[in-house]
CSV table of C-alpha atoms in Angstrom, one decimal:
chain,number,residue,atom,x,y,z
A,410,MET,CA,-53.9,-8.9,-64.2
A,411,LEU,CA,-51.3,-7.5,-61.9
A,412,SER,CA,-48.0,-6.4,-63.3
A,413,PRO,CA,-44.9,-8.3,-62.2
A,414,SER,CA,-43.6,-5.3,-60.3
A,415,LEU,CA,-46.8,-4.7,-58.4
A,416,ALA,CA,-47.2,-8.4,-57.6
A,417,ALA,CA,-43.7,-8.4,-56.2
A,418,THR,CA,-44.5,-5.3,-54.1
A,419,LEU,CA,-47.6,-6.9,-52.6
A,420,LEU,CA,-45.9,-10.1,-51.9
A,421,ALA,CA,-43.1,-8.3,-50.0
A,422,MET,CA,-45.8,-6.6,-47.9
A,423,LEU,CA,-47.4,-9.9,-47.0
A,424,VAL,CA,-44.3,-12.1,-46.3
A,425,PRO,CA,-42.3,-11.2,-43.1
A,426,SER,CA,-38.8,-10.0,-43.8
A,427,ALA,CA,-35.8,-12.0,-42.7
A,428,PRO,CA,-34.6,-10.9,-39.2
A,429,LYS,CA,-32.0,-8.2,-39.3
A,430,PRO,CA,-28.6,-8.9,-37.8
A,431,GLU,CA,-28.4,-8.0,-34.1
A,432,THR,CA,-27.5,-4.4,-33.6
A,433,GLY,CA,-27.1,-2.0,-30.7
A,434,ARG,CA,-25.3,-4.3,-28.3
A,435,PRO,CA,-23.8,-2.2,-25.5
A,436,ASN,CA,-20.1,-1.3,-25.0
A,437,VAL,CA,-18.0,-1.4,-21.9
A,438,VAL,CA,-15.1,0.8,-20.8
A,439,VAL,CA,-13.3,-0.2,-17.6
A,440,ILE,CA,-10.6,2.2,-16.4
A,441,MET,CA,-8.4,1.4,-13.5
A,442,ALA,CA,-6.0,4.1,-12.2
A,443,ASP,CA,-2.7,3.1,-10.7
A,444,ASP,CA,-2.1,3.9,-7.0
A,445,LEU,CA,-5.2,5.9,-6.5
A,446,GLY,CA,-7.0,5.9,-3.2
A,447,ALA,CA,-10.6,7.3,-3.1
A,448,ALA,CA,-9.5,10.4,-1.2
A,449,GLU,CA,-7.6,11.8,-4.2
A,450,LEU,CA,-10.7,12.9,-6.2
A,451,GLY,CA,-12.7,16.0,-5.9
A,452,CYS,CA,-16.0,14.1,-5.8
A,453,TYR,CA,-14.6,12.2,-2.8
A,454,GLY,CA,-13.9,15.4,-1.0
A,455,ASN,CA,-10.4,16.3,-2.1
A,456,ALA,CA,-10.1,20.1,-2.3
A,457,ASN,CA,-6.6,20.2,-3.7
A,458,HIS,CA,-6.9,18.1,-6.8
A,459,ASP,CA,-8.9,19.4,-9.7
A,460,THR,CA,-10.8,16.4,-11.3
A,461,PRO,CA,-13.7,18.0,-13.2
A,462,HIS,CA,-14.2,15.1,-15.7
A,463,LEU,CA,-14.4,12.4,-13.0
A,464,ASP,CA,-16.5,14.7,-10.8
A,465,GLN,CA,-18.9,15.1,-13.8
A,466,LEU,CA,-18.9,11.4,-14.5
A,467,ALA,CA,-20.0,10.9,-10.8
A,468,ARG,CA,-22.8,13.4,-11.1
A,469,GLU,CA,-24.0,11.8,-14.3
A,470,GLY,CA,-23.9,8.3,-12.7
A,471,MET,CA,-23.3,6.6,-9.4
A,472,ARG,CA,-20.4,7.0,-7.0
A,473,PHE,CA,-19.7,4.4,-4.3
A,474,ARG,CA,-18.4,5.5,-0.9
A,475,THR,CA,-16.9,2.1,-0.2
A,476,CYS,CA,-15.1,0.0,-2.9
A,477,TYR,CA,-12.2,-2.3,-2.0
A,478,ALA,CA,-9.3,-3.4,-4.2
A,479,THR,CA,-6.3,-5.2,-2.7
A,480,PRO,CA,-3.5,-3.1,-1.3
A,481,ILE,CA,-1.1,-3.8,-4.2
A,482,CYS,CA,-1.5,-4.0,-7.9
A,483,SER,CA,-1.0,-7.5,-9.3
A,484,PRO,CA,-3.7,-9.2,-7.1
A,485,SER,CA,-6.1,-6.4,-8.0
A,486,ARG,CA,-5.4,-6.8,-11.7
A,487,VAL,CA,-6.2,-10.5,-11.6
A,488,LEU,CA,-9.2,-9.8,-9.3
A,489,ILE,CA,-10.9,-7.2,-11.6
A,490,MET,CA,-10.5,-9.3,-14.7
A,491,THR,CA,-11.6,-12.7,-13.2
A,492,GLY,CA,-14.0,-11.8,-10.4
A,493,ARG,CA,-12.1,-14.3,-8.2
A,494,TYR,CA,-10.3,-13.8,-4.9
A,495,GLY,CA,-6.8,-14.9,-4.2
A,496,VAL,CA,-8.1,-18.0,-2.4
A,497,HIS,CA,-9.2,-19.3,-5.9
A,498,THR,CA,-6.6,-17.7,-8.2
A,499,GLY,CA,-3.5,-18.0,-5.9
A,500,TRP,CA,-2.7,-14.3,-6.5
A,501,TYR,CA,-2.1,-12.9,-3.0
A,502,ASN,CA,0.8,-10.7,-3.8
A,503,PHE,CA,2.7,-8.8,-6.5
A,504,THR,CA,4.0,-11.0,-9.3
A,505,GLY,CA,7.2,-12.7,-8.4
A,506,ARG,CA,6.9,-12.2,-4.7
A,507,PRO,CA,5.9,-14.8,-2.1
A,508,GLY,CA,2.2,-15.4,-2.3
A,509,SER,CA,1.9,-15.1,-6.1
A,510,PRO,CA,1.9,-18.0,-8.5
A,511,THR,CA,5.0,-16.7,-10.3
A,512,PHE,CA,7.1,-16.8,-7.1
A,513,ARG,CA,7.4,-20.6,-7.3
A,514,ASN,CA,6.7,-21.0,-11.0
A,515,PRO,CA,8.2,-18.2,-13.2
A,516,ASN,CA,6.6,-19.9,-16.2
A,517,TYR,CA,3.0,-19.5,-14.8
A,518,ARG,CA,0.7,-18.0,-17.4
A,519,LEU,CA,-2.6,-16.4,-16.4
A,520,SER,CA,-4.3,-17.6,-19.5
A,521,GLU,CA,-3.8,-21.3,-18.6
A,522,HIS,CA,-5.5,-21.0,-15.3
A,523,GLU,CA,-8.0,-18.1,-15.4
A,524,VAL,CA,-10.8,-16.7,-17.6
A,525,THR,CA,-10.8,-12.9,-18.0
A,526,PHE,CA,-13.7,-10.7,-18.9
A,527,GLY,CA,-11.8,-10.0,-22.1
A,528,THR,CA,-11.9,-13.7,-23.1
A,529,VAL,CA,-15.6,-14.1,-22.3
A,530,LEU,CA,-16.6,-11.0,-24.2
A,531,ARG,CA,-14.3,-11.7,-27.2
A,532,ASP,CA,-15.9,-15.2,-27.4
A,533,ALA,CA,-19.3,-13.5,-27.4
A,534,GLY,CA,-18.4,-11.4,-30.5
A,535,TYR,CA,-17.1,-8.3,-28.8
A,536,LYS,CA,-14.0,-6.4,-30.1
A,537,THR,CA,-11.6,-6.1,-27.2
A,538,ALA,CA,-8.7,-3.9,-26.4
A,539,LEU,CA,-6.3,-3.2,-23.5
A,540,ALA,CA,-4.1,-0.2,-23.1
A,541,GLY,CA,-1.7,1.1,-20.4
A,542,LYS,CA,0.0,-1.2,-17.8
A,543,TRP,CA,-0.2,-5.0,-17.9
A,544,GLN,CA,2.3,-6.1,-15.3
A,545,LEU,CA,1.2,-9.7,-15.3
A,546,THR,CA,2.2,-12.9,-17.1
A,547,GLY,CA,2.5,-14.0,-20.7
A,548,GLU,CA,5.0,-14.8,-23.3
A,549,ARG,CA,5.9,-13.2,-26.6
A,550,PRO,CA,4.4,-13.1,-29.1
A,551,THR,CA,1.0,-14.1,-27.6
A,552,LEU,CA,1.4,-11.7,-24.6
A,553,ILE,CA,-2.0,-10.2,-23.7
A,554,HIS,CA,-3.7,-11.6,-26.8
A,555,GLU,CA,-3.9,-14.9,-25.0
A,556,ASP,CA,-5.8,-13.2,-22.1
A,557,GLY,CA,-8.7,-12.1,-24.3
A,558,PHE,CA,-7.7,-8.9,-26.0
A,559,ASP,CA,-7.7,-8.5,-29.8
A,560,GLU,CA,-5.5,-5.4,-29.6
A,561,TYR,CA,-3.2,-3.8,-27.1
A,562,CYS,CA,-0.9,-0.8,-26.5
A,563,ILE,CA,1.2,-1.0,-23.3
A,564,TRP,CA,4.1,0.4,-21.4
A,565,ALA,CA,6.7,-2.3,-22.2
A,566,TYR,CA,9.1,-3.6,-19.6
A,567,LYS,CA,12.4,-4.6,-21.3
A,568,GLU,CA,11.2,-8.2,-20.7
A,569,TYR,CA,8.1,-7.6,-22.9
A,570,LEU,CA,10.1,-6.3,-25.9
A,571,PRO,CA,10.4,-8.5,-29.0
A,572,GLU,CA,13.6,-10.5,-29.3
A,573,GLY,CA,16.6,-8.4,-30.4
A,574,VAL,CA,14.8,-5.1,-29.7
A,575,THR,CA,16.4,-2.5,-27.3
A,576,HIS,CA,14.4,0.4,-25.9
A,577,THR,CA,15.8,3.7,-27.4
A,578,GLY,CA,14.0,6.1,-25.1
A,579,ARG,CA,14.2,7.1,-21.4
A,580,TRP,CA,14.7,4.9,-18.4
A,581,GLU,CA,13.5,5.3,-14.8
A,582,GLY,CA,14.0,3.9,-11.3
A,583,LYS,CA,17.0,3.4,-9.2
A,584,GLY,CA,20.0,3.0,-11.5
A,585,LYS,CA,17.7,3.7,-14.5
A,586,SER,CA,16.7,0.0,-14.4
A,587,ARG,CA,13.2,0.4,-15.8
A,588,THR,CA,12.0,1.6,-19.2
A,589,ALA,CA,10.1,4.9,-18.9
A,590,ARG,CA,6.3,4.9,-18.8
A,591,PHE,CA,5.7,8.7,-19.0
A,592,TRP,CA,8.0,10.9,-21.2
A,593,HIS,CA,9.9,9.2,-24.1
A,594,PRO,CA,8.3,5.9,-23.0
A,595,SER,CA,8.8,2.3,-24.0
A,596,ILE,CA,5.7,1.3,-25.9
A,597,MET,CA,4.6,-2.0,-27.5
A,598,LYS,CA,1.6,-2.3,-29.7
A,599,ASN,CA,0.3,-5.7,-30.7
A,600,GLY,CA,3.6,-7.3,-30.3
A,601,GLU,CA,5.6,-4.6,-32.1
A,602,TYR,CA,8.0,-2.1,-30.4
A,603,VAL,CA,6.9,1.5,-31.1
A,604,PRO,CA,9.8,4.0,-31.0
A,605,THR,CA,8.9,7.3,-29.3
A,606,LYS,CA,10.4,10.8,-29.1
A,607,PRO,CA,11.4,12.9,-26.0
A,608,GLU,CA,8.2,14.9,-26.3
A,609,ASP,CA,5.9,11.8,-26.3
A,610,TYR,CA,3.9,11.3,-23.2
A,611,GLY,CA,2.9,7.7,-22.5
A,612,PRO,CA,-0.6,8.3,-21.1
A,613,GLU,CA,-1.5,10.3,-24.2
A,614,ILE,CA,-0.3,7.5,-26.4
A,615,PHE,CA,-2.5,5.0,-24.5
A,616,THR,CA,-5.5,7.2,-24.7
A,617,ASP,CA,-5.0,7.9,-28.4
A,618,PHE,CA,-4.9,4.2,-29.0
A,619,ILE,CA,-8.2,3.8,-27.1
A,620,ILE,CA,-9.8,6.6,-29.1
A,621,ASP,CA,-8.7,5.1,-32.4
A,622,PHE,CA,-9.9,1.7,-31.3
A,623,MET,CA,-13.4,3.0,-30.3
A,624,THR,CA,-13.6,5.0,-33.5
A,625,GLU,CA,-12.7,2.1,-35.7
A,626,ASN,CA,-15.1,-0.2,-33.9
A,627,LYS,CA,-18.0,2.2,-33.4
A,628,ASP,CA,-20.4,-0.1,-35.3
A,629,ASP,CA,-19.4,-3.2,-33.3
A,630,PRO,CA,-19.8,-3.9,-29.6
A,631,PHE,CA,-16.5,-3.4,-27.8
A,632,LEU,CA,-14.8,-3.8,-24.5
A,633,VAL,CA,-12.0,-1.4,-23.5
A,634,TYR,CA,-9.9,-2.2,-20.5
A,635,TYR,CA,-7.5,0.7,-19.5
A,636,PRO,CA,-5.3,-0.1,-16.6
A,637,MET,CA,-3.6,3.3,-16.5
A,638,CYS,CA,0.0,4.1,-15.7
A,639,LEU,CA,-1.1,7.3,-13.8
A,640,THR,CA,-0.8,8.0,-10.9
A,641,HIS,CA,2.1,5.7,-10.1
A,642,THR,CA,5.5,7.2,-9.2
A,643,PRO,CA,7.7,8.7,-10.5
A,644,TRP,CA,5.4,11.7,-10.2
A,645,GLU,CA,6.8,13.4,-13.3
A,646,PRO,CA,5.5,16.6,-14.8
A,647,ALA,CA,2.4,16.3,-17.0
A,648,PRO,CA,1.6,18.1,-20.2
A,649,SER,CA,0.2,21.6,-19.6
A,650,LYS,CA,-1.2,24.1,-22.1
A,651,GLU,CA,-1.0,26.9,-19.5
A,652,SER,CA,2.7,26.6,-18.6
A,653,PRO,CA,5.3,28.3,-20.8
A,654,SER,CA,7.4,25.1,-20.5
A,655,GLY,CA,4.5,23.0,-21.7
A,656,LYS,CA,4.6,20.9,-18.5
A,657,THR,CA,3.3,21.1,-15.0
A,658,PRO,CA,5.5,20.9,-11.9
A,659,LYS,CA,6.2,17.5,-10.4
A,660,GLY,CA,3.9,16.0,-7.9
A,661,LEU,CA,0.9,13.7,-7.2
A,662,LYS,CA,-1.6,16.6,-7.8
A,663,TYR,CA,-0.6,17.0,-11.4
A,664,ASN,CA,-0.5,13.3,-12.1
A,665,VAL,CA,-4.1,13.0,-10.7
A,666,GLU,CA,-5.2,15.9,-12.8
A,667,SER,CA,-3.5,14.4,-15.9
A,668,MET,CA,-5.3,11.1,-15.2
A,669,ASP,CA,-8.6,13.1,-15.1
A,670,THR,CA,-7.8,14.7,-18.4
A,671,GLN,CA,-7.3,11.3,-20.1
A,672,VAL,CA,-10.6,10.1,-18.7
A,673,GLY,CA,-12.3,13.2,-20.1
A,674,ARG,CA,-10.9,12.6,-23.6
A,675,ILE,CA,-12.4,9.1,-23.6
A,676,VAL,CA,-15.8,10.3,-22.5
A,677,ALA,CA,-15.7,13.1,-25.1
A,678,THR,CA,-14.9,10.5,-27.8
A,679,LEU,CA,-17.9,8.4,-26.8
A,680,ASP,CA,-20.1,11.5,-27.0
A,681,ARG,CA,-18.7,12.4,-30.4
A,682,LEU,CA,-19.3,8.9,-31.7
A,683,GLY,CA,-22.9,8.9,-30.4
A,684,LEU,CA,-22.0,5.9,-28.1
A,685,ARG,CA,-22.2,7.5,-24.7
A,686,GLU,CA,-25.8,6.3,-23.9
A,687,LYS,CA,-25.0,2.6,-24.7
A,688,THR,CA,-21.6,2.5,-23.0
A,689,LEU,CA,-21.0,1.5,-19.4
A,690,ILE,CA,-18.0,3.3,-18.0
A,691,LEU,CA,-16.5,1.9,-14.7
A,692,PHE,CA,-13.7,3.9,-13.1
A,693,THR,CA,-11.7,2.6,-10.2
A,694,GLY,CA,-8.2,2.2,-8.8
A,695,ASP,CA,-5.9,-0.8,-8.1
A,696,ASN,CA,-4.9,0.1,-4.5
A,697,GLY,CA,-4.4,3.0,-2.1
A,698,THR,CA,-2.2,6.0,-3.0
A,699,ASN,CA,1.6,5.6,-2.7
A,700,ASN,CA,2.7,6.7,0.8
A,701,ALA,CA,-1.0,7.0,1.8
A,702,GLY,CA,-2.1,3.4,2.2
A,703,LYS,CA,-0.5,1.4,-0.6
A,704,GLY,CA,0.9,-1.9,0.6
A,705,GLN,CA,-1.0,-1.8,4.0
A,706,VAL,CA,-3.8,-4.2,4.7
A,707,THR,CA,-6.0,-1.4,6.0
A,708,GLU,CA,-8.9,0.5,4.7
A,709,MET,CA,-6.5,3.2,3.3
A,710,GLY,CA,-4.7,0.5,1.5
A,711,ALA,CA,-7.8,-1.1,-0.1
A,712,ARG,CA,-10.3,1.7,-0.4
A,713,VAL,CA,-10.5,3.0,-4.0
A,714,PRO,CA,-12.9,5.1,-6.0
A,715,LEU,CA,-15.7,3.5,-8.0
A,716,ILE,CA,-17.7,5.6,-10.4
A,717,ALA,CA,-20.2,4.0,-12.8
A,718,SER,CA,-21.9,5.9,-15.6
A,719,CYS,CA,-24.2,5.0,-18.6
A,720,PRO,CA,-27.0,7.6,-19.2
A,721,LYS,CA,-29.7,5.1,-20.2
A,722,THR,CA,-28.9,2.5,-17.6
A,723,VAL,CA,-27.2,3.9,-14.5
A,724,VAL,CA,-29.3,6.2,-12.3
A,725,SER,CA,-27.7,9.6,-12.1
A,726,ASP,CA,-26.3,11.8,-9.3
A,727,VAL,CA,-26.4,9.0,-6.7
A,728,VAL,CA,-23.8,8.5,-3.9
A,729,SER,CA,-24.3,4.9,-2.9
A,730,ASP,CA,-23.5,3.2,0.5
A,731,GLU,CA,-23.6,-0.2,-1.1
A,732,LEU,CA,-20.5,-2.2,-0.4
A,733,VAL,CA,-18.5,-3.2,-3.5
A,734,ASP,CA,-15.1,-4.8,-4.2
A,735,LEU,CA,-13.3,-5.4,-7.5
A,736,SER,CA,-14.5,-9.0,-7.8
A,737,ASP,CA,-17.9,-7.4,-8.7
A,738,VAL,CA,-16.6,-5.9,-12.0
A,739,PHE,CA,-16.4,-9.3,-13.8
A,740,PRO,CA,-20.1,-10.3,-13.3
A,741,THR,CA,-21.3,-6.7,-13.8
A,742,VAL,CA,-19.5,-6.4,-17.2
A,743,LEU,CA,-20.9,-9.7,-18.3
A,744,ALA,CA,-24.5,-8.8,-17.2
A,745,PHE,CA,-24.4,-5.4,-18.9
A,746,ALA,CA,-23.2,-7.1,-22.1
A,747,GLY,CA,-25.9,-9.7,-21.8
A,748,VAL,CA,-23.3,-12.5,-21.8
A,749,ALA,CA,-23.7,-15.5,-19.5
A,750,THR,CA,-20.9,-16.5,-17.0
A,751,PRO,CA,-19.1,-19.6,-18.5
A,752,SER,CA,-20.6,-22.8,-17.1
A,753,GLY,CA,-18.7,-24.2,-14.1
A,754,LEU,CA,-16.7,-21.0,-13.5
A,755,GLU,CA,-16.7,-20.2,-9.7
A,756,ILE,CA,-16.5,-16.5,-9.1
A,757,ASP,CA,-16.6,-14.4,-5.9
A,758,GLY,CA,-18.1,-11.2,-7.3
A,759,GLU,CA,-21.7,-10.2,-7.3
A,760,ASN,CA,-23.5,-8.5,-10.2
A,761,LEU,CA,-23.8,-4.8,-9.5
A,762,LEU,CA,-26.1,-4.0,-12.4
A,763,PRO,CA,-29.4,-4.0,-10.4
A,764,THR,CA,-27.9,-1.4,-8.0
A,765,LEU,CA,-26.8,0.7,-10.9
A,766,GLU,CA,-30.3,0.6,-12.4
A,767,GLY,CA,-31.8,1.8,-9.1
A,768,SER,CA,-32.6,-1.3,-7.1
A,769,LYS,CA,-32.9,-0.7,-3.4
A,770,SER,CA,-32.1,-4.3,-2.5
A,771,PRO,CA,-28.7,-4.7,-0.7
A,772,HIS,CA,-25.9,-5.5,-3.2
A,773,ARG,CA,-23.9,-7.6,-0.8
A,774,ASP,CA,-23.3,-8.0,3.0
A,775,TRP,CA,-19.5,-7.8,3.1
A,776,ILE,CA,-16.4,-7.0,1.1
A,777,PHE,CA,-12.9,-8.5,1.2
A,778,SER,CA,-9.3,-7.6,0.6
A,779,TYR,CA,-6.0,-9.3,1.2
A,780,LEU,CA,-2.2,-9.1,0.7
A,781,HIS,CA,0.2,-12.0,1.4
A,782,ARG,CA,-1.2,-13.8,4.5
A,783,TYR,CA,-3.1,-10.8,5.8
A,784,ARG,CA,-6.8,-10.2,5.3
A,785,LEU,CA,-9.3,-7.3,5.5
A,786,LEU,CA,-13.0,-7.7,5.9
A,787,ARG,CA,-15.8,-5.1,6.2
A,788,ASP,CA,-19.5,-5.0,6.4
A,789,ARG,CA,-21.7,-1.9,6.7
A,790,ARG,CA,-20.7,-1.2,10.3
A,791,TRP,CA,-17.7,-3.3,11.3
A,792,LEU,CA,-14.2,-3.6,10.0
A,793,LEU,CA,-11.4,-6.1,10.7
A,794,ASP,CA,-8.0,-5.0,9.4
A,795,GLY,CA,-4.9,-7.0,8.6
A,796,GLU,CA,-3.4,-6.6,12.0
A,797,GLY,CA,-6.5,-8.0,13.7
A,798,HIS,CA,-7.9,-4.6,14.9
A,799,PHE,CA,-11.7,-4.6,15.0
A,800,TYR,CA,-13.5,-1.3,14.5
A,801,ASP,CA,-17.0,0.0,14.9
A,802,CYS,CA,-17.3,2.3,11.9
A,803,GLY,CA,-20.9,3.5,12.6
A,804,ASP,CA,-22.1,4.9,9.4
A,805,ARG,CA,-18.7,6.4,8.4
A,806,ARG,CA,-16.9,5.2,5.3
A,807,ASP,CA,-13.9,7.5,5.1
A,808,GLY,CA,-11.7,6.1,7.9
A,809,LYS,CA,-12.6,8.9,10.3
A,810,GLY,CA,-14.3,8.5,13.6
A,811,TYR,CA,-14.0,4.7,13.7
A,812,ARG,CA,-13.9,3.3,17.2
A,813,ASP,CA,-11.4,0.5,18.1
A,814,VAL,CA,-13.3,-2.2,19.8
A,815,THR,CA,-10.7,-4.9,19.5
A,816,GLU,CA,-10.7,-5.6,23.3
A,817,SER,CA,-14.4,-5.1,23.8
A,818,LYS,CA,-16.5,-7.8,25.5
A,819,ASP,CA,-19.8,-6.1,24.5
A,820,PRO,CA,-22.2,-8.8,23.2
A,821,GLU,CA,-22.8,-6.9,20.0
A,822,VAL,CA,-19.1,-6.8,19.3
A,823,VAL,CA,-18.6,-10.4,20.2
A,824,ALA,CA,-21.4,-11.4,17.9
A,825,ALA,CA,-20.0,-9.3,15.0
A,826,ARG,CA,-16.5,-10.9,15.5
A,827,ALA,CA,-18.0,-14.4,15.5
A,828,ARG,CA,-19.8,-13.6,12.2
A,829,PHE,CA,-16.6,-12.3,10.7
A,830,ALA,CA,-14.7,-15.4,11.8
A,831,SER,CA,-17.3,-17.6,10.1
A,832,ILE,CA,-16.9,-15.6,6.8
A,833,LEU,CA,-13.1,-15.8,7.0
A,834,ALA,CA,-13.2,-19.5,7.5
A,835,GLY,CA,-14.3,-19.7,3.8
A,836,LEU,CA,-11.5,-17.4,2.8
A,837,PRO,CA,-8.4,-19.0,4.2
A,838,ALA,CA,-5.1,-17.2,4.2
A,839,PRO,CA,-2.3,-18.9,2.3
A,840,THR,CA,0.0,-21.1,4.4
A,841,SER,CA,3.6,-22.2,4.1
A,842,ILE,CA,4.7,-19.1,2.2
A,843,PRO,CA,7.9,-17.2,3.0
A,844,PRO,CA,7.8,-13.7,4.5
A,845,CYS,CA,7.6,-10.9,2.0
A,846,PRO,CA,10.1,-8.0,2.6
A,847,TYR,CA,7.8,-5.5,0.9
A,848,VAL,CA,4.8,-6.4,2.9
A,849,GLU,CA,6.7,-6.5,6.2
A,850,LYS,CA,8.3,-3.1,5.5
A,851,HIS,CA,4.9,-1.5,5.0
A,852,ARG,CA,3.5,-3.4,8.0
A,853,GLU,CA,6.3,-2.1,10.2
A,854,ARG,CA,5.6,1.4,9.0
A,855,LEU,CA,2.0,1.0,10.0
A,856,LEU,CA,2.8,-0.4,13.4
A,857,ASN,CA,5.2,2.4,14.1
A,858,MET,CA,2.5,4.9,13.2
A,859,SER,CA,0.0,3.2,15.4
A,860,SER,CA,2.3,3.3,18.4
A,861,ARG,CA,2.7,7.1,18.3
C-alpha cells in the first residue's frame, strides 16, 4: 500500500499543473528629443557632437536614414502617440495656434478625441509612465493620467501647477515669462508640485524618475515615454564632471551631449536590471533643430533621427533606407507588445516590426509631414516640399545633391508628380484657417535664403 505522501507525489506527476501566470512580456521605451534634426548625432555624420551612447545604440540596432516628424512639436507629439496624421486628428500646428484644435476650442482635451499608445498598453496590463515635456492638453488633476499614463514627472508650465501653488525656482524666456526647465526647474510629479534647488537639473530629474519607475516595475511589462526637454533652447550649460565649475559652456553641442548622457543612463539601467534583451528602445526627435530647419516645411524641418534597438528582436548594425515617419511608432509599439489595435481605430502608421526583425520587404512607399496648410511628401527618389518645389533626390537622403525639377517636363518627372498629387488628394490641407505668424516668419526666412 502506498503511503499518503508517495501517492500525492505520484498524482502530482500524472496531473498537469495549472498554467502559470503570463511572464516575460516585453517592455517599450520611446524617447523623443526636443528640436533635434538627424544631422546632430555622430552616427548621422556629425563630427562636432560627441554622442557615444546613441552611436552605440545605433550599432547594436537599426538606424534609419530617413524618418519624418512634423516641423514643430505639438503635431509631432500627437502623431507619435496616436499614429494619426493631422488630417484625422486636426493637429496641424502648435497648440493654441491656427491649425490646432485648441485655437478655436481652448477646452479641447486630447483624451476625449484620440487614443494614445499609453492608453492601449495600460488597458492591456502594462505599467505606463511619461517624463519630460508634455506641452499638450488636459486639466488638473487628471492631466496626463487621462491620456494613458499611470505616473508622470514633467516640466510644469505655470498653467499646469496645482491650484494655489507658485513656482519657487527659476524662470526663463523673454521677461522671465516661463518656468525653467533646466536649472532650478519647475517640476510636477503625479499632480504634485516638487520644489527644486538651484543645483537641480531638470533632465537629470526626469531620467531619475524613469530609472526609479523601471526599477520598481522590473517584474511587470512597462511602457516609458520620454519626450525630453533637451535640446530645446535656451541652450544653457549642462552638468560636467570635467569642468571646475561643474558645468559645460552654453551651446547646442553641450545640450546634445547632455541628451546623449541621459539616454546612456536609461540603457545602463536596463542592462543592470537584466531587461535590455526584452525591451524595445526607439529614439527619435520631434522636429528639426532650432535655426536649422525647425518651423520650415522642408526636409530639414521634418527629418529626425530614428534608432531602434532590442538585442533579441532588432537586427544589429544596420543602416536602413526604409522610409519611416512618426505615425509608424504607434502600430510598432503595439505589435512589439503583442497588443491589437483597438477595433475601428483608423491609423495612418505602418508596423515597422518586420523591418526591425530583418524583413527585406519594403516598409512603405512614401512618408508625409505637414505644418499649418503646408505639406511635405517623399518617396525613395522624389520629394515635394511645402513651397511646391519638386526634387529628384536620387539615392541621397541627407538633403545634399538633390536636383530641383519643379519646372521639368520630362515624362518621368510628370509621372512622379501625378502620383504625388494622387496621394495628397487623400491628405487634404486644412482650409479656412487664419494665417499663422510663426509659420509665415519661418517661411519668409526660407524664401529669403532660397533667393540668394
